[in-house]
mmCIF file of C-alpha atoms in Angstrom:
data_model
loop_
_atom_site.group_PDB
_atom_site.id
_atom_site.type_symbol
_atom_site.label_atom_id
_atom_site.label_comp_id
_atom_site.label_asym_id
_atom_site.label_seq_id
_atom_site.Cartn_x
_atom_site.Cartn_y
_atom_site.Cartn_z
ATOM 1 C CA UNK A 1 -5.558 204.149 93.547
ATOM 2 C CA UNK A 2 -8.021 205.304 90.902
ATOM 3 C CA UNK A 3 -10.548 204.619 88.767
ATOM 4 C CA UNK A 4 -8.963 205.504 85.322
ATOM 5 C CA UNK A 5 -12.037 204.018 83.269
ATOM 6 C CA UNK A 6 -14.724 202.025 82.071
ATOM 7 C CA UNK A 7 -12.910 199.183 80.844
ATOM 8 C CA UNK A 8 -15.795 197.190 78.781
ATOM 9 C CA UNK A 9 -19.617 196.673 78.988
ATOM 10 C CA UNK A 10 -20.731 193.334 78.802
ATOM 11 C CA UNK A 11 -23.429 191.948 77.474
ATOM 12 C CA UNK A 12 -25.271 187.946 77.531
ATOM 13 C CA UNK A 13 -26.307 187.363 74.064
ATOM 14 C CA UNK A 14 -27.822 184.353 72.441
ATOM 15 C CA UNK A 15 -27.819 185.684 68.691
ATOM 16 C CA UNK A 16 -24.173 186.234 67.981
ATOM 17 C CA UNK A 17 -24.900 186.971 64.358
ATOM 18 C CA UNK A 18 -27.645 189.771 65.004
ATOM 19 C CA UNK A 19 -25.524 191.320 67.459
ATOM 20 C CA UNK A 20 -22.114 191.169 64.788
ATOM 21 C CA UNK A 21 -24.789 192.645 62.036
ATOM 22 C CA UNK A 22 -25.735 195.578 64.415
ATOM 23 C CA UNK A 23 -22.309 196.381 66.469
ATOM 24 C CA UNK A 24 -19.733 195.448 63.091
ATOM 25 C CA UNK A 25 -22.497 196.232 60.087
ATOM 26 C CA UNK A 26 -24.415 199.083 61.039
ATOM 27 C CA UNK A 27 -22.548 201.218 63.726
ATOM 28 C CA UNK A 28 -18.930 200.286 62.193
ATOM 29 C CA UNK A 29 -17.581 199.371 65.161
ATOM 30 C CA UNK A 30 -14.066 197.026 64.908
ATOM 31 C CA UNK A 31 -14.390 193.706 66.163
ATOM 32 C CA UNK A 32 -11.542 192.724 68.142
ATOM 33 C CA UNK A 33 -10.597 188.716 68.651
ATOM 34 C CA UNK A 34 -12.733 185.911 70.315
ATOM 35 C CA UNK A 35 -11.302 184.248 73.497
ATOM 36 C CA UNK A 36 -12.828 181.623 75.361
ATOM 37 C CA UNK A 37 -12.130 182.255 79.286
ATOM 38 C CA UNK A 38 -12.987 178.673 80.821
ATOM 39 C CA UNK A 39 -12.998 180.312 84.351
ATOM 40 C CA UNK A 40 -15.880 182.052 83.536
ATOM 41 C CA UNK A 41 -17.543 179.959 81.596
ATOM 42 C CA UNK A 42 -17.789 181.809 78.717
ATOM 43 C CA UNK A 43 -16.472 182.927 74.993
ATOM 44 C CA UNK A 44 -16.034 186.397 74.384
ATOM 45 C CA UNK A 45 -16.227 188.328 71.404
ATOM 46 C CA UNK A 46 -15.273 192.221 71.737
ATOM 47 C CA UNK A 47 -15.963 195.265 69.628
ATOM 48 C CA UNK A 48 -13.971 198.606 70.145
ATOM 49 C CA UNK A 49 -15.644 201.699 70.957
ATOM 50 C CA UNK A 50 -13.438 204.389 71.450
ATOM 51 C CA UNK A 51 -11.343 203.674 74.520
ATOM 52 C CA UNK A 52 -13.705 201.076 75.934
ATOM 53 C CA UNK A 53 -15.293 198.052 74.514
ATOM 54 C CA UNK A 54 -18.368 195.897 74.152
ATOM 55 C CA UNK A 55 -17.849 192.606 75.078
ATOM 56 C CA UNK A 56 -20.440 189.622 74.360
ATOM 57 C CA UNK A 57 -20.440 186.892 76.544
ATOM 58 C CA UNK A 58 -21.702 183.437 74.747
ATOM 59 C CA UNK A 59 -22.097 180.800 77.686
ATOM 60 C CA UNK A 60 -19.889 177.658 77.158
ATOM 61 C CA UNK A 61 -22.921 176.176 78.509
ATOM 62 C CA UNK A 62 -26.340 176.336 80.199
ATOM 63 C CA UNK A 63 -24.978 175.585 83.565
ATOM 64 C CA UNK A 64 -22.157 178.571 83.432
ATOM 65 C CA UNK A 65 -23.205 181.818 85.455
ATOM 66 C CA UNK A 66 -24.209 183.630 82.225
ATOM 67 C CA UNK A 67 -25.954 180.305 80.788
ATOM 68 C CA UNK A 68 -28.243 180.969 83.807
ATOM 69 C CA UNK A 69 -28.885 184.634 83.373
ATOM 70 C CA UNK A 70 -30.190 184.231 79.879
ATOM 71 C CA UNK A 71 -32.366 181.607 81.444
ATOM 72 C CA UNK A 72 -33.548 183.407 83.764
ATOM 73 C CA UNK A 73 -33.697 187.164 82.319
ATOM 74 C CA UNK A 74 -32.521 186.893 78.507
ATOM 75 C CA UNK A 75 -30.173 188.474 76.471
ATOM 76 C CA UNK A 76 -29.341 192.023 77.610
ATOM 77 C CA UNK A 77 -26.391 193.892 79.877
ATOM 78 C CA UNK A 78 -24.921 191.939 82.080
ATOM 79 C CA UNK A 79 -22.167 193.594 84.012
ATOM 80 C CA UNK A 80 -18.944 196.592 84.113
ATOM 81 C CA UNK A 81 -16.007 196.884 84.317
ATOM 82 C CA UNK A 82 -14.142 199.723 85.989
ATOM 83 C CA UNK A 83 -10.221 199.752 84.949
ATOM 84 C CA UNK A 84 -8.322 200.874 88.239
ATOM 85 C CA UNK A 85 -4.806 201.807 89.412
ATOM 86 C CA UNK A 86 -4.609 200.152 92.759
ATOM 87 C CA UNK A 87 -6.641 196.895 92.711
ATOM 88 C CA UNK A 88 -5.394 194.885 95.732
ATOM 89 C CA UNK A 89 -6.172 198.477 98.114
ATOM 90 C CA UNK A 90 -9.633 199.146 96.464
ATOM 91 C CA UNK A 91 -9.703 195.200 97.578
ATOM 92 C CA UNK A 92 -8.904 195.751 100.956
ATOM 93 C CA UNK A 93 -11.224 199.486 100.792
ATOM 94 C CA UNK A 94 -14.241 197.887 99.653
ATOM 95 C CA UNK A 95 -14.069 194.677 102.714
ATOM 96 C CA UNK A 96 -13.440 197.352 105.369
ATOM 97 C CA UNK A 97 -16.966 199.154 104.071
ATOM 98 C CA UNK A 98 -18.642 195.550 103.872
ATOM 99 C CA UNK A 99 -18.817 195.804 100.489
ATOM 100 C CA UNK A 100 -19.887 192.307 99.434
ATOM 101 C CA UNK A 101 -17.743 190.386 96.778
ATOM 102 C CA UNK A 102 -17.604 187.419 94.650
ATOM 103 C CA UNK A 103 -14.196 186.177 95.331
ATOM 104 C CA UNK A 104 -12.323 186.430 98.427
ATOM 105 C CA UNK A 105 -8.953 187.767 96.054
ATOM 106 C CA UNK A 106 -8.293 188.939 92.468
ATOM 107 C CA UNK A 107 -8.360 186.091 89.559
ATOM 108 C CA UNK A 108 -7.561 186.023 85.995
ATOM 109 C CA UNK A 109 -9.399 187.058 83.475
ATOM 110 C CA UNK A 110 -9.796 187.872 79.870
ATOM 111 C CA UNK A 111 -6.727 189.751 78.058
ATOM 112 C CA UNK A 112 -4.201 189.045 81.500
ATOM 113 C CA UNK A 113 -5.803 191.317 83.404
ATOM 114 C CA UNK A 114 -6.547 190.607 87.225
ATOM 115 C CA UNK A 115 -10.145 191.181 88.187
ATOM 116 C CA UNK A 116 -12.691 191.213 90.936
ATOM 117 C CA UNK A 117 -16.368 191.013 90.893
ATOM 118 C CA UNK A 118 -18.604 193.306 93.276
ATOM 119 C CA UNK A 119 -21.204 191.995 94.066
ATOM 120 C CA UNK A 120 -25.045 193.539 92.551
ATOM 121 C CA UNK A 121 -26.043 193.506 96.162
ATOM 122 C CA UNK A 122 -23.469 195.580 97.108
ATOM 123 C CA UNK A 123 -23.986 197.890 94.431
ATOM 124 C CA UNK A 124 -27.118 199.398 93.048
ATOM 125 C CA UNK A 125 -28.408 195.984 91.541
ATOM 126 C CA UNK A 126 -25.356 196.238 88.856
ATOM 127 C CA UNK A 127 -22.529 193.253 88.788
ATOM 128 C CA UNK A 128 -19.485 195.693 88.494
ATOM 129 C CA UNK A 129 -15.758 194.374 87.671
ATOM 130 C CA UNK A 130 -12.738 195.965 88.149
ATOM 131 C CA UNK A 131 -10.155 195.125 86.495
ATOM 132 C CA UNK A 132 -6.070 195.974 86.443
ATOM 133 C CA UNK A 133 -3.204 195.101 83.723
ATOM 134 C CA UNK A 134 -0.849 192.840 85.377
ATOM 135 C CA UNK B 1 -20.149 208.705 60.672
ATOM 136 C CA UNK B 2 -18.379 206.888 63.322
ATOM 137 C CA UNK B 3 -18.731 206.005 67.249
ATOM 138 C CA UNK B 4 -16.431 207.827 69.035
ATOM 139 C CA UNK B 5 -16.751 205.923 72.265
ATOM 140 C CA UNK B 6 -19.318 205.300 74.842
ATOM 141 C CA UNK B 7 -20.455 208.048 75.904
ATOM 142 C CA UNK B 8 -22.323 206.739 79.657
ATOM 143 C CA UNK B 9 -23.845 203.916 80.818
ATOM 144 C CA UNK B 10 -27.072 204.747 82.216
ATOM 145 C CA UNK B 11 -28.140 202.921 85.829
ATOM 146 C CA UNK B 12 -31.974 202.647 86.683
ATOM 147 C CA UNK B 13 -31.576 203.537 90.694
ATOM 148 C CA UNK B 14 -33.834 203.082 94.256
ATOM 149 C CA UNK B 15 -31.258 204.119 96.687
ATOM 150 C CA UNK B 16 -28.775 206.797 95.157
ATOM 151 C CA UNK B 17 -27.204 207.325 98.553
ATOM 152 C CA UNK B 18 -25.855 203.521 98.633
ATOM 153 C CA UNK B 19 -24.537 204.498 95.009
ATOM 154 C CA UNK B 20 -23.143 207.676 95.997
ATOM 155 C CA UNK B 21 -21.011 205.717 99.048
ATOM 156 C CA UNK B 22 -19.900 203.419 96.696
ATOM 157 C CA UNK B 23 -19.239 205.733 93.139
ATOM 158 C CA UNK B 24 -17.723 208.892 95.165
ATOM 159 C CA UNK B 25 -16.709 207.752 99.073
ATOM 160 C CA UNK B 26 -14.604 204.477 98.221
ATOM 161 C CA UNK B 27 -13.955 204.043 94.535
ATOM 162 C CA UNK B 28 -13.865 207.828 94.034
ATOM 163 C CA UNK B 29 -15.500 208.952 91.255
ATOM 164 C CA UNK B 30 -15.930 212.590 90.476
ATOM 165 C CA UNK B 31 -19.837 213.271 91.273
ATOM 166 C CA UNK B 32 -21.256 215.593 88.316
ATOM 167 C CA UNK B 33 -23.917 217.721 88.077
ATOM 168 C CA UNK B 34 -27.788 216.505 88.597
ATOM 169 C CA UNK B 35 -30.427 217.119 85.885
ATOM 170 C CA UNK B 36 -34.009 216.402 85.424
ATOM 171 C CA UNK B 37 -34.952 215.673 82.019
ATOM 172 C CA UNK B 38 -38.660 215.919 82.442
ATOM 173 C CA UNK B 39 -38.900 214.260 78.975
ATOM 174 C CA UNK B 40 -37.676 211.033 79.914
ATOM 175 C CA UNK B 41 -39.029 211.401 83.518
ATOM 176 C CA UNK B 42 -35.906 211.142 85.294
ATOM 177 C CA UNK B 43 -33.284 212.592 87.527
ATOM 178 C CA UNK B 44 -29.936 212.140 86.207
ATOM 179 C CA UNK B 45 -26.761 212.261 88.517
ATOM 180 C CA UNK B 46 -23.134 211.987 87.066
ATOM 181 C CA UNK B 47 -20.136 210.145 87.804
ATOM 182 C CA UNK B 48 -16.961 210.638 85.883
ATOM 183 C CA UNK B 49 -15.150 207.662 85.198
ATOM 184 C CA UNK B 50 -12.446 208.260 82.775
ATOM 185 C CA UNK B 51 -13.568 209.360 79.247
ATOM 186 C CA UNK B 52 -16.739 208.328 80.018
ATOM 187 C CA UNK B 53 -19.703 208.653 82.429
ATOM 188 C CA UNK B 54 -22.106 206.514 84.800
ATOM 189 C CA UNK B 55 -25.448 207.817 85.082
ATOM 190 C CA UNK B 56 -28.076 206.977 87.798
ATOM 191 C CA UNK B 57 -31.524 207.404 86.874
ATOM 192 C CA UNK B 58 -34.064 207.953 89.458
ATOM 193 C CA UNK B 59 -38.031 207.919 88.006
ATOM 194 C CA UNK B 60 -39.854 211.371 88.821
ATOM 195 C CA UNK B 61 -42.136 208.878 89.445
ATOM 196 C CA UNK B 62 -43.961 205.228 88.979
ATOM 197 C CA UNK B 63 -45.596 205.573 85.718
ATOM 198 C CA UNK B 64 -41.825 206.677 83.951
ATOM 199 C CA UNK B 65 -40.183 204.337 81.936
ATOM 200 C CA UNK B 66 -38.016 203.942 84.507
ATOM 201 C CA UNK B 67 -40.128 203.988 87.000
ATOM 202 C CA UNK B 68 -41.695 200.861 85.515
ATOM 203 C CA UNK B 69 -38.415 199.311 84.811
ATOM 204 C CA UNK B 70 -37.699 199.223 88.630
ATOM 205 C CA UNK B 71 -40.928 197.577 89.100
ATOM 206 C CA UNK B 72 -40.676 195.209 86.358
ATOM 207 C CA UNK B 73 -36.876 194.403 86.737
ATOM 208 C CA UNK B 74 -35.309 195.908 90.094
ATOM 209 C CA UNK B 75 -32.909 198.409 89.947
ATOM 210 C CA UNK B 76 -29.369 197.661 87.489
ATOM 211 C CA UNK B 77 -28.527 198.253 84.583
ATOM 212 C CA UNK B 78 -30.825 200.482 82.378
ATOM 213 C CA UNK B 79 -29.249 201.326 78.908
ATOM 214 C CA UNK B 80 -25.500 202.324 77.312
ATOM 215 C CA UNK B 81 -24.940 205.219 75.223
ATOM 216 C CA UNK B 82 -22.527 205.638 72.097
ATOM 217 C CA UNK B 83 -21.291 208.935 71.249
ATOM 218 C CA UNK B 84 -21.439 209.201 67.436
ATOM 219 C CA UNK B 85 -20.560 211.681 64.727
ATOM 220 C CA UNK B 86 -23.096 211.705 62.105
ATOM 221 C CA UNK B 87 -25.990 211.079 64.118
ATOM 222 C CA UNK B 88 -28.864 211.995 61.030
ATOM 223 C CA UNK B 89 -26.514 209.683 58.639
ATOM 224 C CA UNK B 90 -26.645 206.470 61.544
ATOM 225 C CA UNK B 91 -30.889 207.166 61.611
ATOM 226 C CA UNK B 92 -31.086 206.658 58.314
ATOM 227 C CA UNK B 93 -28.773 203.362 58.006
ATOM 228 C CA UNK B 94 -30.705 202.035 61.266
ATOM 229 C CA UNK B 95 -33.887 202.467 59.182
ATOM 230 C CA UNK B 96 -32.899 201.017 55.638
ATOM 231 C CA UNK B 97 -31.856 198.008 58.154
ATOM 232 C CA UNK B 98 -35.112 197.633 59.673
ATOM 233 C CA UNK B 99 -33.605 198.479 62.700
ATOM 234 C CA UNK B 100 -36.574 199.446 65.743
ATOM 235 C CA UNK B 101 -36.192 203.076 67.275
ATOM 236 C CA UNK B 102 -37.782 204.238 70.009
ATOM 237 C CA UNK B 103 -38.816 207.195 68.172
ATOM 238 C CA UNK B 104 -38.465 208.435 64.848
ATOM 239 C CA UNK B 105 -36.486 211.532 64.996
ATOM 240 C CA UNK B 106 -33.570 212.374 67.665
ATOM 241 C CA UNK B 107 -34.220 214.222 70.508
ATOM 242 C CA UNK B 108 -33.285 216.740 72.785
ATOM 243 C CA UNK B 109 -31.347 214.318 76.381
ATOM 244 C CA UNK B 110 -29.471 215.490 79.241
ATOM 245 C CA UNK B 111 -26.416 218.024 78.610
ATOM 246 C CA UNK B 112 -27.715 219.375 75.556
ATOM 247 C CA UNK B 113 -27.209 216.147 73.251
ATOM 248 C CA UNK B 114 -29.454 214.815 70.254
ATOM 249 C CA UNK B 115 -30.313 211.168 71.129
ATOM 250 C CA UNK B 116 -32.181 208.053 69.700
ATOM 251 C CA UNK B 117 -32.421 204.632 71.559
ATOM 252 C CA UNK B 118 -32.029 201.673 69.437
ATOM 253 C CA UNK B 119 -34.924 198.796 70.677
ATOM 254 C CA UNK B 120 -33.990 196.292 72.574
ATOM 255 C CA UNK B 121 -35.537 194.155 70.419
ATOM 256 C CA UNK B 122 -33.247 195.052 67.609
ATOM 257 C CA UNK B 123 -30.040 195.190 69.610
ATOM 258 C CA UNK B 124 -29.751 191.976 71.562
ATOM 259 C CA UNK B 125 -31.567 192.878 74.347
ATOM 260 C CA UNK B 126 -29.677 196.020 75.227
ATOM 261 C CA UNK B 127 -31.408 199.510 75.255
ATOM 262 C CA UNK B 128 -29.013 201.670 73.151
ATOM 263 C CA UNK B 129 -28.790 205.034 73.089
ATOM 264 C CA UNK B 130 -27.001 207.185 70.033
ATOM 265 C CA UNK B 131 -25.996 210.667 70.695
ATOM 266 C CA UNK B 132 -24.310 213.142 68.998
ATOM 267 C CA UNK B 133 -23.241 216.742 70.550
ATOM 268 C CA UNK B 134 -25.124 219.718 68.777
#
């Protein structure tokens, strides 16, 4: 049961292009593939930096969770995510200490990996994931 | 001239003993070292997860950039940082690409690092930080 690190950093975007021109162009960074992840509303588009990655979220649509937050605050960061050892006992952890959440269990997300959302309340103002390979 | 990974991601912060419960006491982080960087008007405090690091920021006080983030926007997320080699090189290219920096030279940050921030405006709506080890 650890923290073993930070899986991705993802960001709302509504300027794919200026982001690929910056991230791909400028730093160098690889772009991995797109997936679109109909759970969540979104299609993602990831770029490798070192161990981690940036992901952009693109909102299937205006009603989707991140179709509202560029509504409402714009393009910009939008969550973490944590890769842990352990996820159904940080699960279980993190109820006992109240620790509010955005899904009663695990679900499935991007790249087969099982996630969980804490929720910004909870923590700091900051929508943190964590995330486990299956 | 490459980025090497990220290097933290940087929290703007209003109650850093709620983080500390939730970073150290149940997902057990390793808590760093504390800083103040008068130059950017901030406290920093450390948590180790994996390669990389989350940072709280707490504003020496309201007229900081940060502390006028938290007014503005609420605590979250503040900016990510990518650990480059060939910092000097990277300034230049961000320039010839019209690029916005905050400033016009790297800096001196936290643990001894040369760092530039990337606008927002230029980047997607996501304050980047470049930093390079001396």
């Amino acid at each position: 049961m650890k923290v073993t690190g930070i899986s991705h950093i993802a960001i709302a975007g509504d300027n794919p292009e200026q982001t690929r021109i910056l991230y791909e162009d400028i730093l160098g960074l690889i772009s991995g593939s797109s997936e679109v992840v109909e759970q969540e509303g979104v299609t993602t588009h990831f770029y490798k930096a070192g161990e981690s990655t940036i992901e952009l979220l693109e909102p299937l649509s205006a009603e989707t969770p991140v179709g509202k937050f560029l509504e409402k605050r714009g393009p910009g960061l939008h969550h973490i995510a944590l890769e842990v050892e352990g996820l159904d006992a940080y699960v279980r952890k993190l109820k006992e200490a109240g620790i509010m959440l955005l899904s009663d269990e695990p679900t499935l997300g991007a790249h087969d990996m099982r996630i969980i959302f804490i929720h910004p309340k909870s923590a700091g103002g900051v929508l943190i994931e964590l995330c486990e390979h299956q």
